[in-house]
Short mmCIF file of C-alpha atoms and ligand atoms in Angstrom, two decimals:
data_model
loop_
_atom_site.label_atom_id
_atom_site.label_comp_id
_atom_site.label_asym_id
_atom_site.label_seq_id
_atom_site.Cartn_x
_atom_site.Cartn_y
_atom_site.Cartn_z
CA MET A 5 -11.65 5.74 39.31
CA GLN A 6 -10.78 9.44 38.73
CA VAL A 7 -9.29 10.22 35.29
CA LYS A 8 -7.08 13.53 35.43
CA SER A 9 -7.13 16.45 33.17
CA LEU A 10 -5.55 15.21 29.52
CA ARG A 11 -6.01 18.45 28.18
CA GLY A 12 -3.05 19.02 26.29
CA LYS A 13 -1.23 15.51 26.47
CA ASP A 14 0.51 13.93 23.04
CA PHE A 15 -1.35 11.30 21.40
CA ILE A 16 1.29 9.03 20.42
CA ALA A 17 0.68 5.63 21.58
CA ILE A 18 -1.86 3.60 23.15
CA SER A 19 0.62 2.75 25.86
CA ASP A 20 1.43 6.26 27.08
CA PHE A 21 -2.26 5.86 28.16
CA THR A 22 -4.35 4.11 31.49
CA LYS A 23 -6.72 1.67 30.58
CA GLU A 24 -9.23 4.83 32.29
CA GLU A 25 -7.89 7.14 29.82
CA ILE A 26 -8.94 5.38 26.62
CA VAL A 27 -11.61 4.68 27.98
CA THR A 28 -12.52 8.40 28.88
CA MET A 29 -11.27 9.04 25.25
CA LEU A 30 -13.45 6.09 23.18
CA ASP A 31 -16.32 7.14 25.59
CA ALA A 32 -16.07 10.60 24.37
CA GLY A 33 -16.09 9.40 20.73
CA LYS A 34 -18.77 7.40 21.19
CA ALA A 35 -20.83 10.35 22.72
CA LEU A 36 -19.98 12.48 19.25
CA LYS A 37 -20.85 10.06 17.05
CA LEU A 38 -24.41 9.63 18.46
CA GLU A 39 -24.62 13.41 18.35
CA ASN A 40 -24.09 13.32 15.21
CA ALA A 41 -26.00 10.85 14.17
CA ARG A 42 -28.77 12.92 16.28
CA GLY A 43 -27.65 15.87 14.01
CA VAL A 44 -26.98 17.68 17.03
CA PRO A 45 -24.31 20.86 16.43
CA HIS A 46 -21.51 19.94 18.78
CA HIS A 47 -18.72 22.83 17.98
CA ILE A 48 -17.04 22.31 20.71
CA LEU A 49 -13.32 22.60 19.04
CA GLN A 50 -14.86 26.19 17.58
CA ASP A 51 -11.78 28.33 15.93
CA LYS A 52 -9.25 25.65 16.84
CA THR A 53 -6.85 24.65 14.04
CA ILE A 54 -5.24 21.47 13.55
CA PHE A 55 -2.49 21.04 11.30
CA LEU A 56 -1.92 17.85 9.71
CA MET A 57 1.65 17.36 8.30
CA PHE A 58 1.83 14.17 6.04
CA TYR A 59 5.39 12.50 4.66
CA ALA A 60 3.32 9.57 3.43
CA LYS A 61 0.10 8.85 1.45
CA SER A 62 -3.39 8.99 3.11
CA LEU A 63 -7.25 8.52 2.50
CA ARG A 64 -8.91 7.60 5.55
CA THR A 65 -6.44 9.60 7.99
CA ARG A 66 -6.46 13.20 6.45
CA ASN A 67 -10.18 12.76 5.34
CA SER A 68 -11.34 11.75 8.79
CA PHE A 69 -8.93 14.44 10.58
CA GLU A 70 -10.29 16.95 7.86
CA THR A 71 -14.16 16.20 8.35
CA GLY A 72 -14.13 15.74 12.01
CA ILE A 73 -12.11 18.87 12.90
CA PHE A 74 -15.12 20.46 11.00
CA GLN A 75 -17.77 18.80 12.45
CA MET A 76 -16.59 20.33 15.90
CA GLY A 77 -16.39 23.62 14.79
CA GLY A 78 -12.98 23.44 13.74
CA HIS A 79 -10.58 23.96 10.81
CA ALA A 80 -7.73 21.50 9.44
CA ASN A 81 -4.82 22.92 7.27
CA PHE A 82 -3.01 20.50 5.55
CA LEU A 83 0.91 20.47 4.89
CA THR A 84 2.90 17.84 2.91
CA THR A 85 6.65 18.09 3.29
CA ASP A 86 6.96 19.32 -0.62
CA ALA A 87 5.18 22.51 0.28
CA VAL A 88 7.11 23.59 3.54
CA TYR A 89 10.31 23.30 4.31
CA THR A 90 10.82 19.66 5.49
CA PRO A 91 11.16 19.59 9.37
CA ALA A 92 14.20 17.72 10.24
CA MET A 93 16.52 16.75 12.65
CA PRO A 94 19.49 18.42 14.06
CA GLY A 95 22.26 16.61 11.68
CA LYS A 96 19.82 15.99 8.97
CA GLU A 97 19.25 19.58 7.96
CA GLN A 98 19.68 21.05 4.29
CA ALA A 99 20.14 25.06 3.71
CA TYR A 100 16.48 25.99 2.63
CA ALA A 101 15.16 23.04 1.76
CA THR A 102 15.15 21.74 5.24
CA GLU A 103 14.10 23.46 8.53
CA ARG A 104 14.74 22.84 12.49
CA LEU A 105 12.29 20.43 13.73
CA GLU A 106 12.07 22.49 17.00
CA ASP A 107 11.18 25.70 14.84
CA VAL A 108 8.49 24.16 13.20
CA ALA A 109 6.88 22.94 16.06
CA ASN A 110 7.05 25.93 17.82
CA VAL A 111 5.83 28.46 15.05
CA LEU A 112 3.48 26.12 14.34
CA SER A 113 2.54 25.97 17.96
CA ARG A 114 1.62 29.64 18.11
CA TYR A 115 -1.00 29.58 15.62
CA GLY A 116 -3.05 26.33 16.14
CA GLU A 117 -4.06 24.03 18.75
CA ALA A 118 -2.55 20.45 17.91
CA ILE A 119 -0.10 19.10 14.93
CA CYS A 120 -0.99 15.62 13.92
CA ILE A 121 1.96 14.03 12.04
CA ARG A 122 2.25 10.91 9.67
CA ILE A 123 5.63 9.92 9.69
CA LEU A 124 7.16 6.25 8.22
CA GLY A 125 8.98 4.51 5.59
CA ASP A 126 10.93 6.31 2.67
CA SER A 127 11.21 9.39 4.82
CA VAL A 128 13.47 7.68 7.73
CA ASP A 129 15.05 4.92 5.10
CA TRP A 130 12.67 2.46 6.53
CA VAL A 131 15.09 2.72 9.71
CA TYR A 132 12.76 0.96 12.24
CA GLY A 133 12.10 3.25 15.44
CA ALA A 134 13.04 6.73 13.32
CA ALA A 135 9.89 7.86 12.74
CA SER A 136 8.58 7.39 16.01
CA GLU A 137 11.83 8.64 17.47
CA TYR A 138 11.02 12.18 15.44
CA MET A 139 7.81 12.40 16.43
CA ARG A 140 8.52 12.41 20.18
CA ALA A 141 10.66 14.99 19.36
CA PHE A 142 8.37 16.78 17.44
CA ALA A 143 5.91 16.33 20.42
CA ALA A 144 8.81 17.92 23.03
CA ALA A 145 9.38 21.05 21.13
CA ALA A 146 5.61 21.76 20.13
CA SER A 147 3.65 23.20 23.35
CA VAL A 148 0.37 22.04 21.92
CA PRO A 149 -0.87 18.75 21.61
CA VAL A 150 1.11 16.04 18.49
CA ILE A 151 -1.14 13.40 17.53
CA ASN A 152 0.32 10.71 15.74
CA MET A 153 -1.12 9.70 12.60
CA GLU A 154 0.72 6.99 12.28
CA ASP A 155 4.29 6.48 12.47
CA ASP A 156 6.63 3.43 12.06
CA VAL A 157 5.84 1.67 15.41
CA TYR A 158 2.32 2.96 15.90
CA HIS A 159 -0.96 3.66 14.75
CA PRO A 160 -3.12 4.55 17.87
CA CYS A 161 -6.04 6.35 15.92
CA GLN A 162 -6.38 3.42 14.02
CA GLY A 163 -6.54 1.38 17.93
CA MET A 164 -9.16 3.43 18.93
CA ALA A 165 -11.07 3.03 16.10
CA ASP A 166 -10.82 -0.46 15.93
CA LEU A 167 -11.50 -0.90 19.53
CA MET A 168 -15.00 1.39 19.21
CA THR A 169 -15.47 -1.39 16.11
CA MET A 170 -15.23 -4.34 18.13
CA GLU A 171 -16.96 -3.11 21.46
CA GLU A 172 -19.98 -2.01 18.76
CA LYS A 173 -19.94 -5.49 17.33
CA LEU A 174 -19.32 -7.65 20.09
CA GLY A 175 -20.47 -5.85 22.78
CA THR A 176 -17.58 -6.71 25.47
CA LEU A 177 -14.34 -8.10 24.41
CA GLU A 178 -14.20 -10.11 28.09
CA GLY A 179 -13.69 -13.75 26.81
CA LYS A 180 -13.77 -12.86 22.87
CA LYS A 181 -10.86 -14.61 20.75
CA VAL A 182 -9.26 -12.08 19.29
CA VAL A 183 -6.75 -12.85 16.51
CA ILE A 184 -4.24 -10.52 14.79
CA SER A 185 -2.72 -12.27 12.07
CA TRP A 186 -0.23 -11.76 9.00
CA ALA A 187 -1.25 -11.94 5.76
CA TYR A 188 0.82 -12.14 2.22
CA SER A 189 1.09 -9.03 0.15
CA PRO A 190 3.29 -8.16 -2.68
CA SER A 191 3.98 -4.80 -1.07
CA ARG A 192 6.75 -5.41 1.81
CA LYS A 193 6.62 -1.22 2.28
CA LYS A 194 4.60 -1.03 5.39
CA PRO A 195 4.87 -0.47 8.89
CA VAL A 196 4.08 -2.68 11.67
CA SER A 197 1.81 -0.05 13.48
CA VAL A 198 -1.60 -1.26 13.23
CA PRO A 199 -0.81 -4.88 14.87
CA HIS A 200 1.14 -3.10 17.61
CA SER A 201 -1.70 -0.83 18.05
CA MET A 202 -4.87 -3.64 18.02
CA MET A 203 -2.48 -5.58 20.46
CA ALA A 204 -2.10 -2.71 22.54
CA VAL A 205 -6.00 -2.03 22.56
CA SER A 206 -7.54 -5.71 22.77
CA SER A 207 -4.99 -6.48 25.11
CA LEU A 208 -7.05 -4.07 27.95
CA PHE A 209 -10.18 -5.58 28.11
CA GLY A 210 -10.10 -9.61 28.77
CA ALA A 211 -10.00 -10.96 25.52
CA HIS A 212 -8.28 -14.19 24.48
CA VAL A 213 -5.70 -12.47 22.02
CA VAL A 214 -3.98 -14.53 19.59
CA PHE A 215 -0.91 -13.82 17.92
CA ALA A 216 -0.65 -15.81 14.37
CA ARG A 217 2.37 -14.91 12.21
CA PRO A 218 5.36 -17.17 10.30
CA LYS A 219 8.04 -17.63 11.64
CA GLY A 220 10.03 -14.16 10.81
CA PHE A 221 7.28 -11.91 10.94
CA GLU A 222 7.51 -11.55 15.11
CA LEU A 223 6.38 -8.17 16.06
CA ASP A 224 8.48 -5.87 18.50
CA PRO A 225 9.14 -7.68 21.97
CA ARG A 226 8.62 -4.23 23.77
CA GLN A 227 5.09 -4.30 22.52
CA ILE A 228 4.69 -8.03 23.03
CA LYS A 229 5.44 -7.29 26.40
CA HIS A 230 3.03 -4.09 26.50
CA ALA A 231 0.49 -6.89 25.76
CA LYS A 232 1.20 -9.87 27.89
CA ASP A 233 1.83 -6.92 31.18
CA ASN A 234 -2.01 -5.70 30.08
CA VAL A 235 -3.79 -9.64 30.05
CA ALA A 236 -2.03 -10.56 33.32
CA ARG A 237 -3.33 -7.20 34.61
CA TYR A 238 -7.00 -7.09 33.31
CA GLY A 239 -7.70 -10.61 32.18
CA GLY A 240 -8.10 -12.53 29.07
CA SER A 241 -4.79 -14.17 27.64
CA PHE A 242 -2.35 -13.74 25.33
CA THR A 243 -0.98 -16.29 23.07
CA GLU A 244 1.60 -16.51 19.64
CA THR A 245 1.30 -19.22 17.23
CA ASP A 246 2.88 -19.93 13.44
CA ASP A 247 -0.54 -21.79 12.73
CA MET A 248 -3.23 -19.44 10.77
CA LYS A 249 -5.83 -22.37 10.76
CA GLU A 250 -5.38 -22.90 14.59
CA ALA A 251 -5.52 -19.48 14.92
CA PHE A 252 -8.74 -18.69 13.26
CA LYS A 253 -10.54 -21.70 15.19
CA ASP A 254 -13.55 -20.48 16.44
CA ALA A 255 -12.34 -16.98 16.50
CA ASP A 256 -14.56 -13.69 17.32
CA VAL A 257 -12.07 -11.39 15.66
CA VAL A 258 -10.04 -11.94 12.40
CA TYR A 259 -7.41 -8.99 11.72
CA PRO A 260 -5.09 -10.56 9.04
CA LYS A 261 -3.07 -7.88 7.32
CA CYS A 262 0.80 -7.54 5.88
CA TRP A 263 3.58 -6.21 7.35
CA PRO A 264 7.49 -6.18 7.10
CA SER A 265 10.12 -8.31 9.01
CA ILE A 266 11.28 -6.11 11.25
CA GLU A 267 14.93 -8.12 11.82
CA PHE A 268 15.14 -7.26 7.70
CA LEU A 269 14.15 -3.55 7.96
CA GLY A 270 16.93 -1.03 8.43
CA HIS A 271 18.66 -0.75 11.86
CA PRO A 272 21.06 2.29 13.13
CA ASP A 273 23.68 -0.08 12.42
CA LYS A 274 22.22 -1.65 8.81
CA GLU A 275 20.75 -1.05 6.18
CA VAL A 276 17.16 -2.53 5.19
CA ASP A 277 17.20 -5.74 2.91
CA TRP A 278 14.90 -5.88 0.60
CA LYS A 279 15.97 -9.14 -1.16
CA ALA A 280 15.44 -11.12 2.29
CA GLN A 281 12.01 -9.52 3.01
CA ASP A 282 11.29 -10.78 -0.73
CA LYS A 283 12.06 -14.16 0.32
CA LEU A 284 10.62 -14.54 3.52
CA PHE A 285 7.04 -13.28 2.08
CA ASP A 286 7.63 -15.26 -0.96
CA ALA A 287 8.06 -18.73 1.11
CA ASN A 288 4.47 -17.55 2.74
CA LYS A 289 1.67 -17.01 -0.04
CA ASP A 290 -0.52 -19.04 1.37
CA TRP A 291 -1.11 -16.59 4.26
CA ILE A 292 -4.78 -15.63 2.67
CA CYS A 293 -7.90 -14.93 4.25
CA ASP A 294 -10.42 -16.99 2.35
CA GLU A 295 -13.95 -18.29 2.93
CA LYS A 296 -12.49 -21.77 3.52
CA ILE A 297 -10.49 -20.26 6.65
CA MET A 298 -13.62 -18.28 7.98
CA LYS A 299 -15.36 -20.92 8.11
CA LEU A 300 -12.91 -21.87 10.95
CA THR A 301 -14.39 -18.90 12.76
CA ASN A 302 -17.55 -18.38 14.94
CA ARG A 303 -20.53 -17.37 13.08
CA ASP A 304 -20.72 -14.12 14.10
CA SER A 305 -16.85 -13.86 13.50
CA ILE A 306 -15.99 -10.50 12.76
CA TYR A 307 -13.33 -9.90 9.95
CA MET A 308 -11.38 -6.39 10.59
CA HIS A 309 -8.89 -4.27 7.93
CA CYS A 310 -7.55 -1.09 8.70
CA LEU A 311 -7.48 -0.33 4.98
CA PRO A 312 -5.99 0.13 2.36
CA MET A 313 -6.27 -3.82 1.88
CA ASP A 314 -4.63 -5.20 -0.60
CA ARG A 315 -7.34 -7.47 -2.27
CA SER A 316 -6.31 -11.26 -4.08
CA PHE A 317 -3.65 -11.03 -1.75
CA GLU A 318 -4.45 -10.45 1.89
CA VAL A 319 -8.02 -11.65 1.30
CA THR A 320 -10.51 -12.69 -1.09
CA ASP A 321 -13.47 -10.37 -2.32
CA ALA A 322 -15.26 -12.56 -1.10
CA VAL A 323 -14.19 -12.01 2.69
CA ALA A 324 -13.91 -8.57 2.43
CA ASP A 325 -17.17 -7.45 0.94
CA GLY A 326 -18.98 -10.94 2.53
CA PRO A 327 -21.15 -11.11 5.65
CA HIS A 328 -18.04 -10.79 8.19
CA SER A 329 -16.72 -7.94 7.08
CA VAL A 330 -16.76 -4.62 8.86
CA ILE A 331 -14.52 -2.64 6.88
CA TYR A 332 -16.42 0.03 6.09
CA ASP A 333 -17.99 0.58 9.84
CA GLN A 334 -14.09 0.59 11.25
CA ALA A 335 -13.09 3.00 8.40
CA GLU A 336 -16.08 5.62 9.47
CA ASN A 337 -14.86 4.96 13.14
CA ARG A 338 -11.65 6.67 12.17
CA MET A 339 -13.29 9.75 12.80
CA HIS A 340 -15.84 9.27 15.61
CA ALA A 341 -12.77 8.14 17.52
CA GLN A 342 -10.51 10.75 16.53
CA ASN A 343 -13.24 13.37 17.30
CA GLY A 344 -12.65 11.71 20.81
CA VAL A 345 -9.24 12.04 21.00
CA MET A 346 -9.43 15.95 19.95
CA SER A 347 -12.02 16.45 22.21
CA ILE A 348 -10.57 15.49 25.28
CA ILE A 349 -6.62 16.50 24.42
CA MET A 350 -7.41 20.13 23.25
CA ASN A 351 -10.29 20.70 24.73
CA GLY A 352 -9.83 18.84 28.46
N1 LIG B 213 -6.01 3.09 7.74
C1 LIG B 213 -5.58 4.20 7.35
O1 LIG B 213 -4.30 4.60 8.11
O2 LIG B 213 -6.01 4.42 6.25
P1 LIG B 213 -5.29 5.80 5.27
O3 LIG B 213 -3.47 5.58 4.98
O4 LIG B 213 -5.70 5.99 3.94
O5 LIG B 213 -5.19 6.49 6.15
#
């Protein structure tokens, strides 16, 4: 199938793209990774600037974007919200402390070639979907592509890196059992973006996607529907279970991580309920990925995590540092996968 040019398109959610478009960006990332390994200079984004605007902490995302654009001949300008007039939606503005989001988007669009944003959590009072709405508003106002470096619904850059890693390790996803599982952590302050994006990519290529979570940790029904629509179209299957052991049995990929209950996050009509989150979390402390549960998986299965991980809670050191773990390859692939995305949407 012919893929029309993606030049200038925002990269906000995996579900905004067709399967062919995702493959095009992934292939570009693989080609750039190979050229890097061969030491071939590929300054395909020579003299281009991206702005990195962070409303939340990061190790991997910031450094993989900064290094990636530098490899391609361009430049990254790092912005934190305390160093600029915080971009604000109409109605949320404070004189000389914030600046209308449209004004920021328009000004940065005059200087550079892409605007990358991470926004989630405290900056939107943990109101589910508010950060995603902000991301879309920024993209609508900007005249250059906006790249989502993680909001409260999507982490598409992580999804692309996860897809690249699974393909490298397994060859193909067709017929493979891919398990996305909740795991316990004492930290409730996390988004649900990673499992959403992992579901979106793994459901495109014929895998048997299993989503395991205790009752109360269901994901956004719209994201589940998207994954189910994908498997109906492209093959494979999608099942949901509250049995972690059953899910891990004969798995080829396991991706256990913590996320909060969407029900008890903030919503337009109610505030986040941390007490209810605590109760639900405390009732499920046994959801840990250890060597015992890994023994249920296939011999060559891979253990994945987006990092940072909560060792001793989500996973034991023996698994995180053990023979199934691909976490550092996965982290490395953030850079290559993002280079692929930037090369396509900023260049054509
Ligand atoms: N996986 C990920 O997004 O890592 P950072 O939070 O360190 O950017």
